[in-house]
Short mmCIF file of C-alpha atoms in Angstrom, two decimals:
data_model
loop_
_atom_site.label_atom_id
_atom_site.label_comp_id
_atom_site.label_asym_id
_atom_site.label_seq_id
_atom_site.Cartn_x
_atom_site.Cartn_y
_atom_site.Cartn_z
CA MET B 1 101.40 83.87 146.76
CA GLU B 2 98.68 81.58 145.47
CA ARG B 3 98.09 78.16 146.90
CA PRO B 4 98.48 75.08 144.67
CA GLY B 5 95.32 73.88 142.88
CA ARG B 6 95.09 70.66 144.91
CA PRO B 7 94.95 70.77 148.73
CA SER B 8 98.42 71.43 150.07
CA ILE B 9 100.20 70.41 153.24
CA LEU B 10 103.65 71.27 154.52
CA PHE B 11 105.46 69.16 157.12
CA ILE B 12 108.43 70.56 159.03
CA ASN B 13 110.70 68.05 160.75
CA ARG B 14 114.38 67.40 161.30
CA VAL B 15 114.39 64.08 159.44
CA ALA B 16 112.53 62.57 156.52
CA GLY B 17 112.78 59.49 154.37
CA GLY B 18 112.95 56.91 157.13
CA ARG B 19 116.41 57.42 158.62
CA GLY B 20 117.70 59.16 161.69
CA GLY B 21 114.62 58.67 163.81
CA ALA B 22 111.17 57.17 164.03
CA THR B 23 109.49 60.43 163.04
CA GLY B 24 111.16 60.15 159.63
CA ARG B 25 109.51 56.79 158.95
CA LEU B 26 106.12 57.93 160.18
CA LEU B 27 106.33 61.10 158.13
CA ASP B 28 107.38 59.16 155.04
CA ASP B 29 104.34 56.89 155.33
CA LEU B 30 101.87 59.67 156.12
CA ALA B 31 103.16 61.89 153.30
CA THR B 32 102.90 59.04 150.81
CA ARG B 33 99.32 58.27 151.83
CA LEU B 34 98.34 61.93 151.51
CA GLY B 35 100.04 62.13 148.12
CA ARG B 36 98.07 59.14 146.89
CA ALA B 37 94.91 60.81 148.14
CA GLY B 38 95.57 63.82 145.91
CA TRP B 39 97.30 66.21 148.28
CA SER B 40 100.29 68.29 147.28
CA VAL B 41 102.81 67.42 150.01
CA THR B 42 106.01 69.24 150.86
CA ILE B 43 108.47 68.25 153.59
CA LEU B 44 111.14 70.56 154.96
CA ALA B 45 113.92 68.63 156.70
CA CYS B 46 117.42 69.50 157.85
CA SER B 47 118.79 65.97 158.12
CA PRO B 48 121.57 64.81 155.80
CA TRP B 49 119.36 61.76 155.14
CA CYS B 50 116.32 63.64 153.90
CA GLY B 51 117.30 63.47 150.23
CA THR B 52 115.50 65.27 147.44
CA GLY B 53 112.77 64.60 144.94
CA GLN B 54 109.80 62.33 145.46
CA LEU B 55 109.24 59.97 148.33
CA ARG B 56 108.02 56.48 147.63
CA GLY B 57 104.49 56.04 146.38
CA GLY B 58 103.96 59.09 144.18
CA GLY B 59 100.29 58.88 143.31
CA ALA B 60 97.96 61.65 142.23
CA GLY B 61 99.56 64.27 144.43
CA PRO B 62 103.30 64.89 144.20
CA VAL B 63 105.37 64.55 147.36
CA ARG B 64 108.64 66.41 147.56
CA THR B 65 111.29 66.86 150.22
CA ILE B 66 113.32 70.04 150.47
CA PRO B 67 116.62 69.72 152.35
CA VAL B 68 117.45 72.72 154.50
CA ALA B 69 121.13 73.43 155.12
CA VAL B 70 122.02 74.07 158.75
CA PRO B 71 125.33 74.53 160.59
CA ALA B 72 126.88 71.40 162.05
CA GLY B 73 126.77 70.90 165.79
CA ARG B 74 124.79 69.50 168.69
CA GLY B 75 122.98 70.86 171.69
CA LEU B 76 120.53 73.70 172.17
CA GLY B 77 122.50 76.06 169.93
CA ALA B 78 122.34 73.66 167.00
CA ALA B 79 118.64 73.03 167.61
CA ALA B 80 117.96 76.78 167.60
CA ALA B 81 119.85 77.14 164.31
CA GLN B 82 117.81 74.31 162.81
CA VAL B 83 114.52 75.87 163.90
CA ALA B 84 115.54 79.25 162.46
CA ALA B 85 116.64 77.72 159.13
CA LEU B 86 113.45 75.69 158.80
CA GLY B 87 111.38 78.77 159.57
CA ARG B 88 113.11 80.84 156.88
CA SER B 89 112.59 78.09 154.32
CA ALA B 90 108.92 77.71 155.25
CA ARG B 91 108.27 81.42 154.83
CA ALA B 92 109.76 81.27 151.34
CA LEU B 93 107.20 78.67 150.20
CA PRO B 94 103.68 79.37 148.92
CA VAL B 95 100.83 79.65 151.39
CA GLN B 96 99.64 76.17 152.42
CA ASP B 97 96.23 74.81 153.31
CA VAL B 98 97.82 72.98 156.25
CA ILE B 99 101.20 73.34 157.97
CA VAL B 100 102.31 70.68 160.45
CA THR B 101 105.31 71.18 162.73
CA ALA B 102 106.85 68.23 164.54
CA SER B 103 108.82 68.35 167.79
CA ASP B 104 112.22 67.54 166.28
CA PRO B 105 114.22 69.74 166.44
CA PRO B 106 112.96 70.97 169.82
CA MET B 107 111.01 74.21 170.01
CA LEU B 108 109.48 74.10 166.51
CA PRO B 109 106.15 75.32 167.97
CA LEU B 110 107.84 78.70 168.47
CA LEU B 111 107.52 79.22 164.70
CA ALA B 112 103.75 79.55 165.11
CA PRO B 113 103.57 83.38 164.92
CA ALA B 114 105.52 83.37 161.64
CA LEU B 115 103.71 80.38 160.13
CA LYS B 116 100.13 81.19 161.14
CA PRO B 117 99.59 83.80 158.37
CA ARG B 118 100.87 81.27 155.81
CA ALA B 119 98.58 78.40 156.78
CA GLY B 120 94.89 77.78 156.44
CA THR B 121 95.32 75.43 159.41
CA LEU B 122 98.37 75.22 161.67
CA VAL B 123 98.94 71.97 163.59
CA HIS B 124 101.66 70.85 165.98
CA TRP B 125 102.42 67.10 165.96
CA CYS B 126 103.94 66.46 169.37
CA HIS B 127 106.14 63.37 169.65
CA ASP B 128 108.29 64.81 172.42
CA LEU B 129 107.08 67.41 174.88
CA TYR B 130 109.39 70.40 175.03
CA PRO B 131 110.66 72.27 176.93
CA ASP B 132 109.79 69.69 179.62
CA LEU B 133 112.18 67.17 178.09
CA LEU B 134 115.17 69.53 177.93
CA PRO B 135 116.66 68.53 181.33
CA VAL B 136 116.73 64.91 180.13
CA VAL B 137 118.35 65.56 176.77
CA ALA B 138 120.50 68.58 177.60
CA GLY B 139 121.36 68.18 181.29
CA ARG B 140 122.01 71.28 183.36
CA THR B 141 121.78 73.59 180.35
CA GLY B 142 118.35 72.18 179.55
CA ALA B 143 117.23 72.50 183.15
CA LEU B 144 118.16 76.20 183.14
CA ALA B 145 116.49 76.82 179.78
CA ARG B 146 113.23 75.05 180.58
CA PRO B 147 111.57 77.69 182.82
CA VAL B 148 112.65 80.44 180.43
CA LEU B 149 111.20 78.75 177.35
CA ALA B 150 108.02 77.30 178.90
CA PRO B 151 105.91 80.51 178.78
CA ALA B 152 106.93 81.19 175.16
CA VAL B 153 105.99 77.65 174.12
CA ALA B 154 102.63 77.92 175.91
CA ARG B 155 101.83 81.14 174.03
CA ALA B 156 102.90 79.55 170.74
CA LEU B 157 100.76 76.45 171.25
CA ALA B 158 97.75 78.67 171.92
CA ILE B 159 98.14 80.12 168.41
CA HIS B 160 97.78 76.71 166.74
CA ASP B 161 94.52 75.46 165.25
CA GLY B 162 95.13 72.01 166.69
CA VAL B 163 97.67 69.85 168.53
CA VAL B 164 98.21 66.13 167.96
CA ALA B 165 99.94 64.07 170.67
CA ALA B 166 101.79 60.83 169.93
CA GLY B 167 100.40 59.16 173.04
CA PRO B 168 97.82 59.56 175.82
CA CYS B 169 100.57 60.32 178.35
CA ILE B 170 101.70 63.34 176.33
CA ALA B 171 98.12 64.43 175.71
CA GLU B 172 97.43 64.37 179.44
CA ARG B 173 100.21 66.84 180.08
CA LEU B 174 99.22 69.03 177.16
CA ALA B 175 95.57 69.19 178.14
CA GLY B 176 96.16 71.58 181.01
CA ARG B 177 98.25 73.94 178.90
CA LEU B 178 96.03 74.49 175.88
CA PRO B 179 93.12 76.92 175.81
CA GLY B 180 89.73 75.38 175.12
CA THR B 181 89.81 76.86 171.62
CA VAL B 182 92.69 74.57 170.55
CA PRO B 183 91.55 70.99 169.86
CA LEU B 184 93.80 68.21 171.18
CA ALA B 185 93.87 64.75 169.55
CA VAL B 186 95.89 61.59 170.06
CA LEU B 187 97.53 59.82 167.11
CA GLU B 188 99.61 56.97 168.46
CA ASN B 189 102.70 55.82 166.60
CA TRP B 190 102.04 53.09 164.07
CA ALA B 191 104.17 50.46 162.36
CA ASP B 192 105.66 50.92 158.92
CA PRO B 193 103.28 49.09 156.54
CA VAL B 194 106.17 47.04 155.11
CA VAL B 195 106.42 45.11 158.39
CA ARG B 196 104.86 41.65 158.01
CA ALA B 197 103.87 39.31 160.79
CA ASP B 198 106.35 36.41 161.08
CA ASP B 199 108.14 37.47 157.88
CA PRO B 200 109.95 34.40 156.44
CA ALA B 201 112.89 36.67 155.56
CA GLY B 202 113.77 36.52 159.25
CA ALA B 203 115.49 33.16 158.73
CA ALA B 204 117.92 34.69 156.23
CA TRP B 205 118.69 37.47 158.70
CA ARG B 206 119.45 34.96 161.46
CA ALA B 207 121.85 33.16 159.14
CA ARG B 208 123.50 36.45 158.25
CA LEU B 209 123.92 37.31 161.92
CA GLY B 210 125.31 33.87 162.71
CA VAL B 211 123.16 33.45 165.82
CA GLY B 212 122.15 29.85 165.22
CA SER B 213 119.44 28.79 167.67
CA ALA B 214 120.30 31.47 170.24
CA CYS B 215 117.57 33.66 171.67
CA VAL B 216 117.87 36.99 169.85
CA ALA B 217 116.90 40.21 171.65
CA LEU B 218 116.68 43.05 169.12
CA TYR B 219 116.88 46.79 169.71
CA ALA B 220 116.08 48.43 166.37
CA GLY B 221 116.13 52.19 165.94
CA THR B 222 117.64 55.29 167.45
CA LEU B 223 119.53 54.86 170.71
CA GLY B 224 119.39 58.44 171.91
CA ARG B 225 119.39 60.51 175.05
CA VAL B 226 115.93 59.45 176.22
CA HIS B 227 116.91 55.79 175.87
CA PRO B 228 118.84 54.52 178.93
CA LYS B 229 121.77 52.66 177.41
CA ALA B 230 122.85 51.61 180.90
CA VAL B 231 119.92 49.18 180.96
CA LEU B 232 121.35 47.28 178.00
CA ALA B 233 124.82 47.36 179.51
CA GLU B 234 123.54 46.00 182.81
CA ALA B 235 121.59 43.24 181.05
CA ALA B 236 124.69 42.22 179.10
CA SER B 237 126.72 42.08 182.31
CA ARG B 238 124.14 40.02 184.20
CA LEU B 239 123.78 37.52 181.38
CA GLY B 240 127.51 36.91 181.40
CA GLY B 241 129.14 34.93 178.60
CA ARG B 242 126.12 32.86 177.63
CA ASN B 243 126.20 31.77 174.00
CA ASP B 244 122.51 30.95 173.89
CA ILE B 245 121.60 34.65 173.94
CA ALA B 246 122.48 37.37 171.44
CA ILE B 247 121.69 41.05 171.80
CA VAL B 248 121.42 42.81 168.43
CA LEU B 249 121.56 46.60 168.14
CA ALA B 250 120.36 47.81 164.74
CA GLY B 251 120.79 51.44 163.78
CA GLY B 252 121.04 54.05 166.50
CA ALA B 253 123.59 56.83 166.30
CA ASP B 254 124.74 56.25 169.88
CA ARG B 255 125.06 52.48 169.67
CA ALA B 256 128.90 52.59 169.82
CA ARG B 257 128.72 54.10 173.31
CA LEU B 258 127.27 50.96 174.84
CA ASP B 259 129.75 49.33 177.23
CA PRO B 260 129.21 46.53 179.74
CA ALA B 261 128.23 47.80 183.17
CA ARG B 262 130.84 45.56 184.79
CA PRO B 263 134.05 43.97 183.52
CA GLY B 264 133.79 40.35 182.47
CA PRO B 265 132.29 38.19 179.75
CA THR B 266 129.17 39.35 177.95
CA PRO B 267 126.78 37.55 175.65
CA ARG B 268 127.14 38.07 171.96
CA LEU B 269 126.55 41.76 171.29
CA LEU B 270 126.04 42.33 167.58
CA ARG B 271 125.74 45.68 165.85
CA VAL B 272 123.91 46.21 162.59
CA PRO B 273 124.03 49.55 160.70
CA TRP B 274 120.97 51.40 159.45
CA GLN B 275 119.11 49.20 156.99
CA PRO B 276 117.07 50.12 153.91
CA ARG B 277 113.34 50.05 154.38
CA ALA B 278 113.02 46.85 152.36
CA ALA B 279 115.11 44.98 154.95
CA LEU B 280 113.14 46.16 157.98
CA SER B 281 110.49 43.44 158.11
CA GLY B 282 112.97 40.57 157.88
CA LEU B 283 115.22 42.09 160.51
CA LEU B 284 112.34 42.46 162.97
CA ALA B 285 111.25 38.87 162.31
CA ALA B 286 114.77 37.54 163.01
CA ALA B 287 114.38 38.36 166.71
CA ASP B 288 112.73 36.22 169.35
CA LEU B 289 111.90 39.33 171.33
CA HIS B 290 112.25 43.07 170.92
CA LEU B 291 113.58 45.68 173.31
CA ALA B 292 112.18 49.16 173.96
CA LEU B 293 113.66 51.77 176.29
CA LEU B 294 112.57 55.05 177.81
CA ASP B 295 114.27 57.05 180.54
CA PRO B 296 111.95 57.20 183.59
CA ARG B 297 112.60 60.95 183.74
CA ALA B 298 110.87 61.24 180.33
CA GLU B 299 107.54 59.82 181.55
CA GLY B 300 104.68 61.75 180.01
CA MET B 301 107.04 63.64 177.72
CA SER B 302 107.91 61.00 175.13
CA ALA B 303 106.09 57.92 173.85
CA PRO B 304 107.85 54.61 173.09
CA CYS B 305 108.01 54.42 169.31
CA LYS B 306 109.31 50.88 168.76
CA VAL B 307 106.45 48.92 170.29
CA ALA B 308 104.07 49.25 167.33
CA ALA B 309 106.57 47.70 164.91
CA SER B 310 107.19 44.83 167.32
CA HIS B 311 103.49 44.10 167.51
CA ALA B 312 103.19 44.22 163.72
CA ALA B 313 106.04 41.70 163.48
CA ARG B 314 104.20 39.55 166.04
CA ARG B 315 107.07 39.57 168.51
CA PRO B 316 106.94 40.08 172.28
CA VAL B 317 108.43 43.29 173.66
CA VAL B 318 110.47 43.84 176.82
CA PHE B 319 109.97 47.48 177.80
CA ALA B 320 112.38 49.10 180.23
CA GLY B 321 110.78 52.37 181.23
CA PRO B 322 108.08 54.06 183.31
CA ALA B 323 104.83 52.14 183.72
CA GLY B 324 102.73 55.11 182.63
CA ALA B 325 104.44 55.64 179.28
CA GLY B 326 102.30 55.47 176.19
#
């Protein structure tokens, strides 16, 4: 097959369009910028939120998302099915100048042998280091699978033309696994450009939440398996029934699983569903401080993704996680 006339790039990721995870927002922004710069951008995603058609921005180069149907389910079996489905869809597309695989779903680098002949340049964008992270996200099953998958992933990474790590901590671990012929770069997570410092829309959000003059601690984003929910539960228990503090959980598929660590009164615990992108800046500005979490067992394998947005909103961040994360 012939390549498109303009430079082409294909991204492969579980989510796109800004929902279901931070990688979706980052990918949305990066794809839009590349489209405006004249690239032909295609995104393969297997999330129900990925949508179809053009992403925001448009510009000189069209940006399209292609939803990939996958069987329902969770765990390693579902992740394997997602990887296989994304690989089949990628092979059905024209040859690309650049193909970028993310690390969600896990084990996407294993597609390298199939994708290499279809890419001028093949890059892995590593937000989460697998299979190292499998024991954290998949328990005993992940611990058993890790040593089996590690050699295969190492061979696959060696086939790539480059690897990009989402943080120095991840890059440090990757450095000893890549041959000298594979360049390694660091591209730290950035804030969505819609986030404004001290956005005045924050006042309207505070009124909507009914928090009055209380100190608002906001956790915005996915609350997943690498985010220790017990930390939030323990904080709520220790704070007791104080009305001058409100903890707000915005988004996060696992937010309903948060329970107080101990019986007794808790401060106001407010839940906000996923918000459209236009509401993000005001929501972040409504908080007095932001919360970021990372399981200590994930140190060096995952980078905190919520800190950049907090800084862009000009809000302090309380990070509960390993000191070396980043």
